[in-house]
Amino acid sequence: MYPLKNVESMKNMPKKQRKDKTYCLGIESTADDFGVGIASFTGEILANKSDSYIPAEGGIHPREAARHHAEVADKVLNDALSAAGVKPRDLSVIAFSQGPGLGPCLRTGATVARALASYLNIPLVGVNHSVAHIEIGKLKTGVVDPVTLYASGGNTMVTAFESGRYRVFGETLDIALGNCLDVFAREAGLKHKKGLPLGAAVERLATEGKNLVSLPYVVKGMDLSLSGLLTATTALLHRGSCRLEDLCYSLQENAFSMVTEVTERALAHTEKEEVLLTGGVAANKRLQSMLSVIAQEHDARFNVVPLEFATDNGAMIAWTGVLAYRHGLVTPLEESFVKLRWRVDKVDVPWIQ
Ligand code: ATP
Ligand code: FE2
């Protein structure tokens, strides 16, 4: 991740600088949210502000989302700084989501981060977005060494720390869990109500489902596939022979059972004592309850990241920036290009013993 030749250790800094400058500002812009968070070096989250791009219809259009981010960047930055009561000159490091994500969105965040770091003459740290989802979950729940299910609109993976990195024990072979729910919701004509995500609309209808409809269940080894499930559920929807509530219920039961099965296998294999659920789909109560059952069966503690930090947010980037920087890792400007497919298992995490 961060080439060692470029490491600048805090240990080499003058003592005064180390003591006085202890805030990291983190910028998140991988997809539809532009977020800015401020974290202290001791793990306090002083601000977590964001502004979301909501498409008029359909899924995210990357260039439209990037334009949105450029338009709101100034306001979100100012909101975060005033919420934290921190002046730009008090910042010691700027962190940004370097990947994975949508190119135009990532580039907008990276440009803001580079401009800030250059203007303030402070270091820049490129953060892996998936690592950040895990680290903020650990910070906010107190778990130390979990098997993590990270499920969002663009990612679905089961990870655990082993030999210096978060290893991927299982993942989706096609679409992500959140995307599966969102696409089905759109096909069913469900809308973002009062800013509520589409997944939440599916969850609400699912609670009124009574009949479990037979649908594809695809776990291959440690990986899973959701696209066939989505196609089959959508086909039944358009045939009109099933209640929408029953389809939402059955879609959730199948999809959540698949990710739970993979998580359980990773737990059995690693013998870890904690399970962490993170990413936007972590808000779902049915998914939480399935995971909590398997955790209990393996004598592991189940933890879910608080909602504010489950979806994409700047605070998780700021906090992961702190972890990296405190371990002497910085990203020189010339290496701060965005990485659209930056996998979690390619990232060294030297702050974990
Ligand atoms: P990433 O880059 O991590 O993939 P993202 O912007 O796609 O980011 P998040 O902001 O982490 O994803 O999460 C958004 C997803 O979470 C959406 O797919 C949304 O429908 C889903 N979601 C939110 N609330 C719920 C819920 N209650 N039940 C199921 N899914 C939910
Ligand atoms: Fe995310």
XYZ file of C-alpha atoms and ligand atoms in Angstrom:
385
model
C 0.000 0.000 0.000
C 2.377 2.682 1.175
C 5.888 2.018 -0.142
C 8.316 1.881 2.743
C 10.863 4.041 0.954
C 8.450 6.934 1.364
C 7.723 6.432 4.996
C 7.921 9.514 7.153
C 7.791 8.524 10.782
C 6.255 10.687 13.484
C 9.200 9.628 15.599
C 11.404 11.851 13.426
C 9.244 14.916 13.956
C 10.148 17.627 16.425
C 8.463 16.951 19.763
C 6.430 20.155 19.663
C 5.009 19.353 16.251
C 3.997 15.876 17.442
C 2.185 17.279 20.444
C 0.490 20.284 18.844
C -0.725 18.740 15.626
C -2.976 15.886 16.382
C -5.967 15.971 14.045
C -6.592 14.170 10.805
C -9.211 15.328 8.309
C -10.566 12.503 6.141
C -12.331 12.827 2.796
C -14.665 10.121 1.489
C -15.900 10.187 -2.108
C -15.922 6.647 -3.495
C -19.530 6.632 -4.693
C -22.664 8.690 -3.994
C -21.574 10.352 -0.727
C -19.124 13.196 -0.248
C -18.057 13.013 3.391
C -15.609 14.838 5.611
C -14.637 13.592 9.050
C -12.177 14.826 11.634
C -10.508 12.408 14.054
C -8.074 13.101 16.848
C -4.979 10.945 17.154
C -6.499 9.346 20.234
C -9.625 8.128 18.433
C -12.219 10.809 19.107
C -14.441 11.565 16.153
C -14.876 15.332 16.282
C -16.934 15.716 13.118
C -18.618 13.545 10.528
C -20.463 15.484 7.829
C -21.653 14.408 4.425
C -23.858 15.253 1.497
C -25.362 12.559 -0.738
C -26.044 12.607 -4.422
C -29.474 11.122 -5.062
C -30.078 10.341 -8.744
C -33.402 11.583 -10.169
C -33.946 8.014 -11.347
C -31.963 4.781 -11.762
C -28.547 4.027 -10.270
C -25.549 6.281 -9.681
C -24.164 8.093 -12.709
C -20.451 8.450 -11.835
C -19.906 11.797 -13.585
C -23.076 13.300 -12.144
C -22.048 12.098 -8.683
C -18.561 13.588 -9.149
C -20.085 16.928 -10.178
C -22.224 16.819 -7.047
C -19.127 16.173 -4.911
C -17.263 19.123 -6.451
C -20.246 21.382 -5.782
C -20.704 20.429 -2.119
C -17.034 19.949 -1.130
C -16.552 23.486 0.159
C -19.721 23.416 2.283
C -19.116 19.940 3.752
C -15.504 20.849 4.601
C -16.586 24.027 6.374
C -19.381 22.196 8.218
C -16.942 19.560 9.474
C -14.320 22.095 10.587
C -16.844 24.204 12.460
C -18.534 21.153 14.050
C -15.120 20.017 15.305
C -14.071 23.519 16.356
C -10.834 22.934 14.507
C -9.034 25.411 12.277
C -7.367 24.195 9.073
C -3.992 25.135 10.596
C -4.662 22.728 13.501
C -4.725 19.754 11.141
C -1.664 17.539 10.978
C -2.613 15.210 8.152
C -5.168 14.868 5.339
C -6.503 11.398 4.523
C -8.626 10.482 1.523
C -10.339 7.440 0.055
C -7.892 6.310 -2.612
C -10.011 3.328 -3.741
C -11.787 1.124 -4.546
C -14.645 3.086 -6.062
C -15.943 5.021 -9.050
C -13.173 6.857 -10.934
C -14.712 10.330 -11.335
C -15.943 10.348 -7.710
C -12.608 9.184 -6.291
C -10.708 11.755 -8.366
C -12.822 14.610 -7.064
C -12.112 13.668 -3.436
C -8.425 13.111 -4.168
C -8.156 16.538 -5.812
C -9.683 18.255 -2.781
C -7.352 16.288 -0.477
C -4.225 17.122 -2.492
C -5.142 20.805 -2.649
C -5.673 20.961 1.116
C -2.499 19.054 1.971
C -0.408 21.189 -0.393
C -1.901 24.465 0.826
C -1.431 23.541 4.488
C 1.911 21.895 3.752
C 0.996 18.740 5.675
C 1.199 15.063 4.658
C -1.376 13.189 2.643
C -2.451 9.602 3.410
C -4.322 7.487 0.850
C -6.734 5.151 2.638
C -8.332 1.956 1.396
C -12.108 2.370 1.698
C -12.764 -1.259 2.707
C -10.085 -1.157 5.426
C -11.707 2.051 6.689
C -15.129 0.364 7.015
C -13.495 -2.293 9.209
C -11.398 0.118 11.288
C -14.281 2.456 12.127
C -16.312 -0.605 13.149
C -13.521 -1.663 15.495
C -13.148 1.838 16.932
C -16.861 2.320 17.528
C -17.680 -1.135 18.931
C -14.428 -1.934 20.728
C -13.854 -5.221 18.888
C -10.213 -6.094 18.390
C -9.798 -8.986 15.995
C -13.085 -9.814 14.279
C -14.348 -11.786 11.337
C -16.003 -8.922 9.454
C -18.889 -9.008 7.024
C -18.672 -5.791 5.010
C -21.862 -5.454 2.991
C -22.733 -2.300 1.097
C -23.982 -1.056 -2.253
C -20.725 -1.924 -3.998
C -19.051 -4.543 -1.788
C -19.839 -7.841 -0.106
C -16.940 -9.631 1.524
C -15.978 -11.581 4.606
C -12.550 -10.650 5.939
C -10.320 -11.383 8.907
C -6.817 -10.283 9.828
C -4.065 -12.795 9.190
C -0.314 -12.324 8.562
C -0.209 -8.548 8.216
C -3.330 -7.998 6.121
C -7.092 -8.307 6.088
C -7.610 -11.498 4.110
C -10.737 -12.126 2.072
C -12.287 -15.410 3.164
C -15.283 -15.143 0.886
C -16.960 -12.592 -1.346
C -19.615 -12.067 -3.953
C -18.711 -13.316 -7.393
C -20.975 -10.779 -9.064
C -23.165 -8.055 -7.575
C -23.049 -6.686 -4.020
C -25.743 -7.349 -1.435
C -26.875 -3.701 -1.209
C -26.952 -3.413 -4.983
C -29.079 -6.571 -5.210
C -31.660 -5.075 -2.812
C -31.543 -1.648 -4.509
C -32.048 -2.991 -8.038
C -34.962 -5.146 -6.910
C -36.491 -2.185 -5.062
C -36.251 -0.019 -8.170
C -37.808 -2.766 -10.321
C -40.669 -2.870 -7.805
C -41.096 0.908 -8.082
C -40.012 1.583 -4.492
C -38.642 5.084 -3.893
C -36.186 6.725 -1.480
C -38.696 7.841 1.178
C -37.551 10.730 3.421
C -33.980 10.008 2.393
C -34.300 6.375 3.535
C -32.190 3.971 1.461
C -33.956 1.508 -0.851
C -32.644 -1.405 1.222
C -34.611 -0.041 4.161
C -37.793 -0.057 2.041
C -37.210 -3.740 1.189
C -36.594 -4.467 4.877
C -39.881 -2.820 5.888
C -41.924 -4.774 3.318
C -40.110 -8.011 4.219
C -41.448 -7.820 7.775
C -44.931 -8.250 6.256
C -43.906 -11.284 4.176
C -45.542 -14.600 5.097
C -44.643 -17.116 2.396
C -41.106 -18.155 1.609
C -40.885 -18.349 -2.179
C -38.375 -20.794 -3.649
C -35.428 -18.843 -5.107
C -31.814 -19.609 -6.106
C -29.340 -20.062 -3.254
C -25.791 -20.005 -4.591
C -22.746 -20.507 -2.366
C -19.705 -21.772 -4.256
C -16.950 -22.819 -1.903
C -16.468 -19.706 0.230
C -17.923 -17.330 -2.355
C -21.491 -16.503 -3.229
C -23.469 -15.304 -6.201
C -26.431 -12.931 -6.021
C -27.188 -12.098 -9.646
C -29.236 -15.264 -10.302
C -31.258 -14.591 -7.161
C -31.945 -11.030 -8.318
C -32.960 -12.176 -11.814
C -35.298 -14.863 -10.448
C -36.928 -12.537 -7.895
C -37.395 -9.819 -10.517
C -38.938 -12.335 -12.951
C -41.467 -13.418 -10.310
C -42.221 -9.765 -9.566
C -43.050 -9.040 -13.212
C -45.114 -12.224 -13.505
C -47.328 -10.791 -10.773
C -48.029 -14.148 -9.119
C -46.442 -13.337 -5.731
C -47.064 -10.616 -3.169
C -44.319 -7.988 -3.132
C -43.990 -8.483 0.642
C -43.345 -12.219 0.138
C -40.732 -11.480 -2.538
C -38.918 -8.947 -0.332
C -38.995 -11.444 2.529
C -37.744 -14.335 0.379
C -35.073 -12.237 -1.323
C -33.730 -11.153 2.072
C -33.914 -14.651 3.566
C -31.942 -16.159 0.687
C -29.370 -13.409 0.270
C -28.758 -13.006 4.006
C -28.509 -16.763 4.553
C -25.797 -16.945 1.902
C -23.640 -14.218 3.462
C -24.277 -15.663 6.914
C -23.192 -19.134 5.793
C -19.923 -17.758 4.404
C -19.343 -15.687 7.565
C -19.947 -18.744 9.741
C -17.460 -20.806 7.777
C -14.824 -18.077 8.111
C -15.524 -17.949 11.836
C -15.157 -21.720 12.196
C -11.929 -21.661 10.185
C -10.249 -18.723 11.917
C -11.610 -19.450 15.403
C -11.854 -15.693 16.027
C -13.946 -14.593 18.983
C -15.705 -11.603 17.441
C -18.005 -10.981 14.484
C -18.368 -7.457 13.092
C -21.031 -6.287 10.654
C -20.225 -3.117 8.719
C -21.253 -1.268 5.522
C -24.661 0.210 4.687
C -26.567 -3.101 4.799
C -25.496 -3.410 8.466
C -28.610 -1.341 9.229
C -30.782 -4.366 8.437
C -32.236 -5.977 11.568
C -32.874 -9.360 9.947
C -29.260 -9.614 8.795
C -28.086 -8.569 12.253
C -30.176 -11.284 13.871
C -28.924 -14.056 11.557
C -25.314 -13.120 12.235
C -25.893 -12.842 15.933
C -27.205 -16.435 15.988
C -24.130 -17.889 14.268
C -21.814 -15.810 16.465
C -23.527 -17.220 19.551
C -23.196 -20.771 18.244
C -19.441 -20.255 17.958
C -19.119 -18.495 21.332
C -18.189 -15.286 19.558
C -19.411 -11.762 20.358
C -21.506 -10.076 17.668
C -21.109 -6.355 17.033
C -22.661 -4.024 14.533
C -21.228 -0.645 13.636
C -23.510 2.287 14.635
C -25.603 3.479 11.690
C -23.863 6.859 11.340
C -20.613 5.017 10.667
C -22.068 2.078 8.707
C -22.666 3.891 5.441
C -19.870 5.731 3.651
C -18.475 8.475 5.881
C -15.465 10.753 6.223
C -14.838 9.805 9.852
C -13.742 6.294 8.903
C -11.227 7.733 6.444
C -9.933 10.210 9.038
C -9.523 7.472 11.663
C -7.788 5.061 9.286
C -5.573 7.973 8.227
C -4.594 8.395 11.878
C -3.725 4.700 12.206
C -1.608 4.762 9.061
C 0.111 8.049 9.833
C 0.903 7.060 13.407
C 2.718 4.109 11.876
C 4.781 6.347 9.666
C 2.831 5.893 6.463
C 2.234 8.756 4.060
C 1.365 8.953 0.371
C 3.554 11.328 -1.644
C 1.623 13.527 -4.095
C 3.099 11.738 -7.087
C 1.708 8.438 -5.782
C -1.696 9.733 -4.832
C -3.458 8.569 -7.997
C -6.739 6.790 -7.321
C -7.022 2.997 -7.451
C -10.398 1.911 -8.774
C -9.985 -1.773 -7.902
C -7.783 -1.603 -4.822
C -8.499 -4.844 -2.985
C -8.474 -4.986 0.780
C -5.997 -7.890 0.774
C -3.399 -5.771 -1.051
C -3.127 -3.349 1.857
C -0.557 -3.644 4.650
C -2.015 -2.753 8.042
C 1.050 -2.419 10.281
C -0.978 -0.925 13.141
C -2.350 -4.406 13.884
C -0.033 -6.588 15.899
P -19.417 1.100 -0.891
O -18.445 1.921 -1.658
O -18.906 0.762 0.462
O -19.907 -0.069 -1.617
P -22.060 2.383 -0.957
O -22.282 3.863 -1.040
O -22.498 1.594 -2.090
O -20.549 2.150 -0.576
P -23.080 2.237 1.731
O -23.312 3.716 1.864
O -22.132 1.617 2.696
O -22.739 1.769 0.286
O -24.458 1.483 1.840
C -25.538 1.707 0.967
C -26.286 0.403 0.788
O -26.846 -0.021 2.045
C -27.429 0.547 -0.186
O -27.407 -0.533 -1.065
C -28.644 0.504 0.729
O -29.822 0.031 0.120
C -28.166 -0.429 1.813
N -28.991 -0.316 3.021
C -29.176 0.748 3.810
N -30.070 0.497 4.793
C -30.461 -0.791 4.626
C -31.355 -1.664 5.303
N -32.052 -1.265 6.356
N -31.475 -2.922 4.844
C -30.762 -3.328 3.771
N -29.922 -2.565 3.086
C -29.766 -1.315 3.502
Fe -18.498 2.095 1.586
